[in-house]
Coordinates of C-alpha atoms in Angstrom, one line a residue:
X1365 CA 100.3 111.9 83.5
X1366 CA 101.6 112.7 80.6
X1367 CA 102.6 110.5 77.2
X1368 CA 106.7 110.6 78.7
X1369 CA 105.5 110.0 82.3
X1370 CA 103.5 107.0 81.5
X1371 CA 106.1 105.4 79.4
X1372 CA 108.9 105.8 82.2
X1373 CA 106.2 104.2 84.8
X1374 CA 105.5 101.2 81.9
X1375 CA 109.0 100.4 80.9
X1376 CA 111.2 101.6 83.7
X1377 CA 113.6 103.0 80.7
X1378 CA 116.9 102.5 80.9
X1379 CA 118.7 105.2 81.9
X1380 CA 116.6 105.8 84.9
X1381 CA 116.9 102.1 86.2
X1382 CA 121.1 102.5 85.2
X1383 CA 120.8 105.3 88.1
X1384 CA 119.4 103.1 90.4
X1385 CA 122.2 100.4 89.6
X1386 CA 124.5 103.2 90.0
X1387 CA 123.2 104.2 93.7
X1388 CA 123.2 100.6 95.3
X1389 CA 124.4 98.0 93.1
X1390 CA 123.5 96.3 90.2
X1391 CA 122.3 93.0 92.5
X1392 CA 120.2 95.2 94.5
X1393 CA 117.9 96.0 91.6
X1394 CA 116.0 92.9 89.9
X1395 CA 112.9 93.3 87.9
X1396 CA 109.6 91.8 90.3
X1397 CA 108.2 88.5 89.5
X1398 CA 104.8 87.2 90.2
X1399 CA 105.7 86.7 94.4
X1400 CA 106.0 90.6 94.5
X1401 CA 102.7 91.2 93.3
X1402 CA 100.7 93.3 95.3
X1403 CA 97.1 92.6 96.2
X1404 CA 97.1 91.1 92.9
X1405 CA 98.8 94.2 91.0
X1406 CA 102.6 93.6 89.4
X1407 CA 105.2 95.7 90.1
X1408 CA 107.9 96.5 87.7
X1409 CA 111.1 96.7 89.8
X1410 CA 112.2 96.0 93.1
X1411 CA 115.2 97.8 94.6
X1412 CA 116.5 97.3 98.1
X1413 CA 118.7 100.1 99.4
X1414 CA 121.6 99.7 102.2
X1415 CA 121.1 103.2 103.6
X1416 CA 118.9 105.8 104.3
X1417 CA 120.4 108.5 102.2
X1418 CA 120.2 106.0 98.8
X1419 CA 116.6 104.8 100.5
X1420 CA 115.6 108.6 99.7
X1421 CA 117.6 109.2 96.8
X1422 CA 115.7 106.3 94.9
X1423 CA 112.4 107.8 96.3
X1424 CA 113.2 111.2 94.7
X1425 CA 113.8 109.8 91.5
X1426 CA 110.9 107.2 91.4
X1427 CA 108.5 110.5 92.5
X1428 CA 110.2 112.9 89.5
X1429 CA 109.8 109.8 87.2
X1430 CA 106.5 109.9 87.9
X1431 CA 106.3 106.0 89.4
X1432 CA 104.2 104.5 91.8
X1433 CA 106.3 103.1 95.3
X1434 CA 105.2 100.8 97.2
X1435 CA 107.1 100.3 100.5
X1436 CA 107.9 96.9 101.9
X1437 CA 109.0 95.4 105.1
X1438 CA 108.9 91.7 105.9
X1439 CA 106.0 91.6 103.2
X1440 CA 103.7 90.2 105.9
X1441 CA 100.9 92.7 105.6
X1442 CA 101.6 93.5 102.3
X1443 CA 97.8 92.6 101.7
X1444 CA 96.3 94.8 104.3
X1445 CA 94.3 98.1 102.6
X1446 CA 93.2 98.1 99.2
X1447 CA 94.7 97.2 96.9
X1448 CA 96.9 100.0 94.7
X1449 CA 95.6 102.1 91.9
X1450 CA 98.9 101.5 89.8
X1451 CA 102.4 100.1 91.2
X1452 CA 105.8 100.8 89.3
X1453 CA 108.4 100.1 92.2
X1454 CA 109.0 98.2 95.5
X1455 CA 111.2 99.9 98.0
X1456 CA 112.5 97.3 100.1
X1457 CA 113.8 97.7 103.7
X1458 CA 115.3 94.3 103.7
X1459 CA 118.7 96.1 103.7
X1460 CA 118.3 98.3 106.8
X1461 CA 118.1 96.0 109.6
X1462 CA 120.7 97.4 112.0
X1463 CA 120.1 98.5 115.9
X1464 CA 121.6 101.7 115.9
X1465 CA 121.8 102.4 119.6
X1466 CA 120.5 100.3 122.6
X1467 CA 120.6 102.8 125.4
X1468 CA 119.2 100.5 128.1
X1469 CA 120.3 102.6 131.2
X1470 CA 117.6 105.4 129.6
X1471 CA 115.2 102.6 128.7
X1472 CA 115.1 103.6 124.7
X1473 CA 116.2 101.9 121.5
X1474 CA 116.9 103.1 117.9
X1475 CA 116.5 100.9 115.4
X1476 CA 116.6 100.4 111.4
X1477 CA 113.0 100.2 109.5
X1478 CA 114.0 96.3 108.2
X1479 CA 115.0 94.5 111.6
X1480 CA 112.4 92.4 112.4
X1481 CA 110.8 92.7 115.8
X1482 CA 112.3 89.4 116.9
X1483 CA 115.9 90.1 116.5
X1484 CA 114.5 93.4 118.2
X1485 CA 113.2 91.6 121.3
X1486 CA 116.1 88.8 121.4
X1487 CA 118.5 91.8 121.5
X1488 CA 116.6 93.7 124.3
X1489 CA 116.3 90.9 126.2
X1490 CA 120.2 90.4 126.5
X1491 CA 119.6 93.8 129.1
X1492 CA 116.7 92.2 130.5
X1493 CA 114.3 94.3 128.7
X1494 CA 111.9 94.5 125.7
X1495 CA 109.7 96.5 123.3
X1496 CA 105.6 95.7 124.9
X1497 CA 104.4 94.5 121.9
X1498 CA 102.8 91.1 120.7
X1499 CA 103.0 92.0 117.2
X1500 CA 102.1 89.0 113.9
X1501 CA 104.6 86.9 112.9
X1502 CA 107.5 89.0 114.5
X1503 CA 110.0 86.3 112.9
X1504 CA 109.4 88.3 109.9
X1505 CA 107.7 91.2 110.4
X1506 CA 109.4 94.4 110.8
X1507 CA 109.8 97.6 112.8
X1508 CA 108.7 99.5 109.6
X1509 CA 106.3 97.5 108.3
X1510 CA 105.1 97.1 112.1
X1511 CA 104.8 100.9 112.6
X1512 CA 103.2 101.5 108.9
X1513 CA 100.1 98.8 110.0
X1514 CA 99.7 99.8 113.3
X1515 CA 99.6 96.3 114.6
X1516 CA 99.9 95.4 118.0
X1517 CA 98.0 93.2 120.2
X1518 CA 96.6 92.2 123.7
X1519 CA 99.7 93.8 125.4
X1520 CA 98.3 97.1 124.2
X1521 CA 95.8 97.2 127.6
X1522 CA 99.0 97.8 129.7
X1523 CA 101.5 99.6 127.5
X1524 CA 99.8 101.1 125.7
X1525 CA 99.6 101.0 121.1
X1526 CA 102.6 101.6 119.3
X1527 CA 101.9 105.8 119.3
X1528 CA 102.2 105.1 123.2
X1529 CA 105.9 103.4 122.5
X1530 CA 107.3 105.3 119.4
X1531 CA 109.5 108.3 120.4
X1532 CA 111.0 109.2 117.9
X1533 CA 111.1 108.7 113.5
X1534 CA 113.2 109.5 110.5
X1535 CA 111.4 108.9 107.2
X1536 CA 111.7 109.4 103.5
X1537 CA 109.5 112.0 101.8
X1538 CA 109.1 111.7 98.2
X1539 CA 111.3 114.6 97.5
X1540 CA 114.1 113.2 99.1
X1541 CA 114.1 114.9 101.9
X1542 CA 114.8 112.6 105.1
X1543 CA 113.0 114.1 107.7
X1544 CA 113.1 113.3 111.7
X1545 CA 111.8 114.5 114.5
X1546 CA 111.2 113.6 118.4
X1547 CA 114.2 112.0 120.3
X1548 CA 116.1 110.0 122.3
X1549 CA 114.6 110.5 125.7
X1550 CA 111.0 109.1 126.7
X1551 CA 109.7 112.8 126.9
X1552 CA 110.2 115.1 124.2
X1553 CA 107.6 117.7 122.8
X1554 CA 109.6 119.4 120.5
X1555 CA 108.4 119.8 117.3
X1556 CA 105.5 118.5 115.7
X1557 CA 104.5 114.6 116.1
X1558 CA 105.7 112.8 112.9
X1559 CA 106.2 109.4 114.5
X1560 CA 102.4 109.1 115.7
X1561 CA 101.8 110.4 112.1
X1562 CA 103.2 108.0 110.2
X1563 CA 102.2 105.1 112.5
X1564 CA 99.2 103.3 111.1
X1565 CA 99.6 105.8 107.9
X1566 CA 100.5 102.6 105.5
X1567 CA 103.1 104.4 103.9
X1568 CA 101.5 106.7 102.6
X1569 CA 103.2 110.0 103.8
X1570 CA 106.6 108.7 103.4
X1571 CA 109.1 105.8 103.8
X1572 CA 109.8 104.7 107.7
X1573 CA 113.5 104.3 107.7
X1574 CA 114.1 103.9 111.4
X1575 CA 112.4 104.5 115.3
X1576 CA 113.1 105.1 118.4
X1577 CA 110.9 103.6 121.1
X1578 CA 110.5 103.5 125.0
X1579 CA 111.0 100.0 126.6
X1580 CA 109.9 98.1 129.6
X1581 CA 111.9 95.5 131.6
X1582 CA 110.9 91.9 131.3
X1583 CA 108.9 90.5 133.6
X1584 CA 110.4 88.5 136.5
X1585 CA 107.5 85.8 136.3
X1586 CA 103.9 85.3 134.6
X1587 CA 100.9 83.4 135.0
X1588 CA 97.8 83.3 132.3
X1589 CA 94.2 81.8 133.3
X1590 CA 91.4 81.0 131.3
X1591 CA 88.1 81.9 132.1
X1592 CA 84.6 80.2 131.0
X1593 CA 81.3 82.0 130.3
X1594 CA 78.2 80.8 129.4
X1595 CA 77.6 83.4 126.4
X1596 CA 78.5 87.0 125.4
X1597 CA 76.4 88.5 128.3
X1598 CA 78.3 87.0 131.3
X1599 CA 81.7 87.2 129.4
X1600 CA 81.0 91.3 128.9
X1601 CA 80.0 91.0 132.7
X1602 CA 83.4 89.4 133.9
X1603 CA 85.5 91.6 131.4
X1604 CA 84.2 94.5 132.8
X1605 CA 84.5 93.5 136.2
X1606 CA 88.4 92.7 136.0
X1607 CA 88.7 96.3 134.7
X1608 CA 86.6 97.9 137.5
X1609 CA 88.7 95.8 140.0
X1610 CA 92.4 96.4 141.6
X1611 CA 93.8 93.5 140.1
X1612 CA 97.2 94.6 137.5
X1613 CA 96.7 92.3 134.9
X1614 CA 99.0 92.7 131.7
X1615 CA 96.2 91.6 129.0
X1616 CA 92.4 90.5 128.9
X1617 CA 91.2 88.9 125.8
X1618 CA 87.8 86.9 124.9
X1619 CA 87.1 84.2 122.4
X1620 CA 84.2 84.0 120.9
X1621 CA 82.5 81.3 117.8
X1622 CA 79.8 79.8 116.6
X1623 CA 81.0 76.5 118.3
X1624 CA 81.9 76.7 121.9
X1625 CA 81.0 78.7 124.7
X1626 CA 83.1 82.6 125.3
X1627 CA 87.0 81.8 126.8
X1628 CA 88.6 85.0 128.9
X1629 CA 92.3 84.6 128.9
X1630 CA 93.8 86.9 131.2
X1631 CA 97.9 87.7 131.9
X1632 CA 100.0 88.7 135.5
X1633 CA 103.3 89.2 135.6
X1634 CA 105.4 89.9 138.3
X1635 CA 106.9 88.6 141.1
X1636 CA 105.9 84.9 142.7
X1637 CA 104.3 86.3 145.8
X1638 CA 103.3 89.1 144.0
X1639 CA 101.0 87.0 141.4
X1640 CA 99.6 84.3 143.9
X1641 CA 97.6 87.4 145.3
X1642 CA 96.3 87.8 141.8
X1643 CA 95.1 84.8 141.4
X1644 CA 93.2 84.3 144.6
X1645 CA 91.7 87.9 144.0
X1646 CA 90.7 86.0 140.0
X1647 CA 89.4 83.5 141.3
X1648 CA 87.4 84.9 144.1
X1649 CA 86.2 87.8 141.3
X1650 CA 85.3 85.1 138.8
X1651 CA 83.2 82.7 141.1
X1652 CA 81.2 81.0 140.3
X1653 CA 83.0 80.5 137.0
X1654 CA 85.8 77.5 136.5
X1655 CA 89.5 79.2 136.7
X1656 CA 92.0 77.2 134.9
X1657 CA 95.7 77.7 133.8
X1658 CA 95.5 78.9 130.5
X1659 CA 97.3 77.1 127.7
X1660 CA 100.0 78.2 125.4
X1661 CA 98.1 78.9 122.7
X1662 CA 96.3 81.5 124.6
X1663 CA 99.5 83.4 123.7
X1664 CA 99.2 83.1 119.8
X1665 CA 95.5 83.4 119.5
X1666 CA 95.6 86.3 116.5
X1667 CA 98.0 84.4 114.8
X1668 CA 96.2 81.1 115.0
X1669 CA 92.8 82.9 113.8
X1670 CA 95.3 84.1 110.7
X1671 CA 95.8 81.1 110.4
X1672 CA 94.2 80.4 106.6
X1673 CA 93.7 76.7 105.8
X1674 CA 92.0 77.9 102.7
X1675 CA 92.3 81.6 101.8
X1676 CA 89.8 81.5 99.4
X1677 CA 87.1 81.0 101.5
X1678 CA 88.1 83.0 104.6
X1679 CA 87.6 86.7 105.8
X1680 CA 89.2 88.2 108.5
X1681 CA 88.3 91.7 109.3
X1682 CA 89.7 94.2 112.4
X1683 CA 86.9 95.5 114.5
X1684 CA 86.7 98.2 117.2
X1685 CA 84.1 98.8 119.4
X1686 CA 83.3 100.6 122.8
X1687 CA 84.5 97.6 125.9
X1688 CA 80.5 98.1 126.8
X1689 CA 79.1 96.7 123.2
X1690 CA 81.0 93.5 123.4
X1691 CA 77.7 91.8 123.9
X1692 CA 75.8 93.5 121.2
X1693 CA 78.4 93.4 118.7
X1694 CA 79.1 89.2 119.2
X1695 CA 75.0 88.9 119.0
X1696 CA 75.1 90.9 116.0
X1697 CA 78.8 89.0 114.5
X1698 CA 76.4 85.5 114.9
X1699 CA 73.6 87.2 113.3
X1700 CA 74.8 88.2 110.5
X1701 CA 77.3 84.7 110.3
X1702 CA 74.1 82.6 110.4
X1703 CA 71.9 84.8 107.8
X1704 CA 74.9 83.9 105.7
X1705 CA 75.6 80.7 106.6
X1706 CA 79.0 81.5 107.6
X1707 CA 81.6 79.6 110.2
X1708 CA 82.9 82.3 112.6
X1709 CA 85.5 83.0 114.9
X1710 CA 85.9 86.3 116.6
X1711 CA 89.3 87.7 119.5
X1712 CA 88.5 90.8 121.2
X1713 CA 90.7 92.4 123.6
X1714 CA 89.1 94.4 126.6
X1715 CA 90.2 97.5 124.9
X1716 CA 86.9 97.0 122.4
X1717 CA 89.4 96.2 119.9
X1718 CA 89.4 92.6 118.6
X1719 CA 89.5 90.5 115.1
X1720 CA 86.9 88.4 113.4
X1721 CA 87.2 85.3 110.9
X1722 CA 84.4 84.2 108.9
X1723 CA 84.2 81.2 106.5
X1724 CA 81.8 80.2 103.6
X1725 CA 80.8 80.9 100.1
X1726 CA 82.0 84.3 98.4
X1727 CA 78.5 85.9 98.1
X1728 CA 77.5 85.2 101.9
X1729 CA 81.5 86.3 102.9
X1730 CA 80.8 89.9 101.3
X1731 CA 77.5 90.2 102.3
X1732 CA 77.6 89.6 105.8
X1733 CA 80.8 91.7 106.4
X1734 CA 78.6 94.2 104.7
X1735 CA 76.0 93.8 107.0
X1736 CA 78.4 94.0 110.0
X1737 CA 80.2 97.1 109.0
X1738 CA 76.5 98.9 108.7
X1739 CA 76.1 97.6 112.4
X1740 CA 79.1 98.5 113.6
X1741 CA 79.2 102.1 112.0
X1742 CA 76.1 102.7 113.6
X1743 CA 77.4 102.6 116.6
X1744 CA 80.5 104.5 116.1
X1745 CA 82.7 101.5 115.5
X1746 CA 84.8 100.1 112.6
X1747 CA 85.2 97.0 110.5
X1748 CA 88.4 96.8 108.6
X1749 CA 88.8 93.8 106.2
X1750 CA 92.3 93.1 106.5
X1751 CA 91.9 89.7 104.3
X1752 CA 89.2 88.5 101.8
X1753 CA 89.5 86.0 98.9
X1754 CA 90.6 87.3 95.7
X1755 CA 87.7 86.3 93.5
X1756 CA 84.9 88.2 96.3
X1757 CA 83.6 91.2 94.8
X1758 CA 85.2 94.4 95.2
X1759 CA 84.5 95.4 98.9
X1760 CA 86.2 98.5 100.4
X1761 CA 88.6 97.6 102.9
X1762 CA 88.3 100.4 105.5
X1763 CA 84.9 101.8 105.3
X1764 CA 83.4 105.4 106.1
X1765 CA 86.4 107.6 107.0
X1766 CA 84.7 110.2 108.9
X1767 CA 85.0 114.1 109.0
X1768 CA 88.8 113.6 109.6
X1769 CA 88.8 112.5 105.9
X1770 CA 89.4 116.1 104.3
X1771 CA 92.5 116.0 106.6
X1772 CA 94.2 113.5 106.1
X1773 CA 93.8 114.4 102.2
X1774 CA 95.4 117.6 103.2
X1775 CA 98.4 116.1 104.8
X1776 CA 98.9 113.7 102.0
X1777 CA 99.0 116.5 99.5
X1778 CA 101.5 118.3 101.5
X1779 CA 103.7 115.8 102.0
X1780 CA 103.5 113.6 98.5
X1781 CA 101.2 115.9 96.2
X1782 CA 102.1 113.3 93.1
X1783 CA 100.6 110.9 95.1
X1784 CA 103.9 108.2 94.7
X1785 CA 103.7 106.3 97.7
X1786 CA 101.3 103.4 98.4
X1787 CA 98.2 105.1 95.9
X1788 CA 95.0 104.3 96.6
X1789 CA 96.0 101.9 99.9
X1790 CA 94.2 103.9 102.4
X1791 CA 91.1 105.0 104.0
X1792 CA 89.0 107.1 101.1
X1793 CA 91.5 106.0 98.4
X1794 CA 94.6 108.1 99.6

């Protein structure tokens, strides 16, 4: 970068910030303050724009200016990833919160990248239907942000992850070009995939400005149980044992900690007659373990192990696994915890995917995620630290990135070769 380029990124100069005014308002532009700090590095500006034509006009100019953007949503993953190499500018969706187009007859919905997935779902749900995902904090998070982190949770064993549900994108490329592609219709194969590209890309490739996704109706009725085990073993057992079975359940998820012994919770919905068959087939297929209606916080278990009483002493790291290491990997997760002298709580989902909280001094924290991401590698899984205290050591937050790395670099140099958006954030520094 050169001595003009870095002082435009230091100073935001004038006449460059007088064309943002001049695009969406003068009380759309404010310089950021110490809450829009990004995993502890300041932005300079923070511009929210009420279309998606000034959304990519502002991205053009940041990228010619040579400035660092940094997308944002509801802000509620805004930690996730590493944290930036430099960042000049927050683009803010906060603006764009609009549902274009319910078409309920065809099942689909378009929607702005700022509505949060709430709104979303209350909306839906005047038609009797809904987008199948149990994302975090959907009071606040949104579709953008959402599709950017790749979050979704338990529901994902039925429907599917949010690739499964997206059908269509338009996003912001640096250059200003807004580019979309799939459709309106749940089956479309023209063109290359750019929704499933930019899903779980953390804003890197460009700026998510709206989706279109399938949806599902709502379920008539719904019954959740609880299942006890007496360790890791016996819960793999019974996990695998509802998935080998007939029975249609909607999630299966399993809590594990260095407290109390493994709970299954497992989900039916349907109709009345439909899900008192289910649960005489659970029961008989869990004998001779106690079935009990499972309580409402069985519903909210990610966001209660988010839950940070004390951030500075917490870690909580995404995990994936094959369904068949469960065992292994919570022997190895209590291992490593007790080396370390580390509280622990861990929710996996029957898809091998699952989350894991551990508590204790910053030394121990780092070491034993350390230790678990070795273990984990080794047998082709993956520990992502989504959260760790801001006075651990520097720790990488995703780990190896495989032979797909070269890749992915290729893809982000086609698409933002000044590397403008989100630098640094993602797997091998991208």
């Amino acid at each position: 970068m050169d001595a003009a380029t870095k002082s435009e990124a230091s100073g935001l100069h004038s006449a460059l910030r007088y064309k943002f005014i001049a695009l969406v308002g003068n009380e759309y532009v404010r310089a950021a303050t110490a809450a829009d700090a990004v995993a502890g590095t300041q932005p300079k500006l923070v511009i929210e724009p009420g279309t998606e034509t000034e959304l990519a006009e502002i991205l053009r100019l940041a990228n010619e200016a040579g400035l660092a953007v940094i997308p944002r949503g509801g802000g509620t993953k805004l930690g996730w990833g590493n944290a930036p190499a430099r960042a000049d500018l927050i683009l803010s969706t906060a603006r764009l919160t609009e549902i274009i187009e319910h078409a309920w007859a065809d099942l689909t919905v378009t929607v702005e990248a700022g509505c949060t997935i709430q709104r979303l779902q209350e909306t839906l749900a005047q038609h009797g239907q809904r987008l199948a995902l149990d994302a975090l904090w959907p009071e606040k998070a949104t579709v953008g942000g959402v599709l950017s982190t790749n979050d979704s949770g338990a529901l994902r064993l039925r429907f599917g992850a949010l690739r499964d549900l997206i059908i269509g994108a338009t996003i912001a490329l640096p250059d200003g070009t807004l580019a979309s592609s799939g459709g309106k219709v749940v089956k479309n194969v023209a063109g290359y995939d750019l929704p499933k590209l930019v899903t779980g890309a953390f804003g890197t490739l460009g700026v998510i400005t709206r989706a279109v996704f399938r949806l599902h109706p709502l379920p008539l009725n719904s019954r959740s149980f609880s299942v006890s085990t007496m360790d890791a073993k016996e819960a793999q057992r019974f996990v695998h044992a509802v998935q080998d079975s007939k029975l249609a359940h909607t999630f299966l998820q399993s809590h594990f900690s260095n407290d109390a012994a493994p709970v299954s919770d497992i989900l039916f919905e349907g109709t009345e007659a439909g899900l008192t068959a289910q649960e005489a087939e659970l029961r008989r297929l869990a004998a001779p373990a106690n079935v009990l209606q499972a309580p409402t916080s069985s519903w909210s278990a990610r966001e209660e192990l988010w839950s940070l009483s004390d951030p500075g002493t917490t870690a909580i790291a995404k995990i994936s696994m094959l369904p068949g290491d469960l065992a292994r990997t919570m022997g190895g997760l209590q291992h490593a915890a007790q080396m370390h002298q580390l509280r622990w709580r861990a929710l996996v989902y029957a898809t091998g995917l699952g989350w894991v909280r551990l508590e204790g001094k910053l030394a121990a924290l780092r070491g034993a995620l350390q230790l678990l991401r070795v273990e984990m590698e080794s047998h082709g899984g993956s520990l992502v630290t989504l959260h760790r205290p801001v006075k651990m050591a520097e720790f990488d937050a995703w780990g190896q990135a495989g032979d797909a790395l070269p890749l992915m670099k290729a893809v982000k140099q086609q698409l933002d070769p000044k590397n403008t958006l989100n630098p640094g954030r993602f797997v091998g520094g991208i």
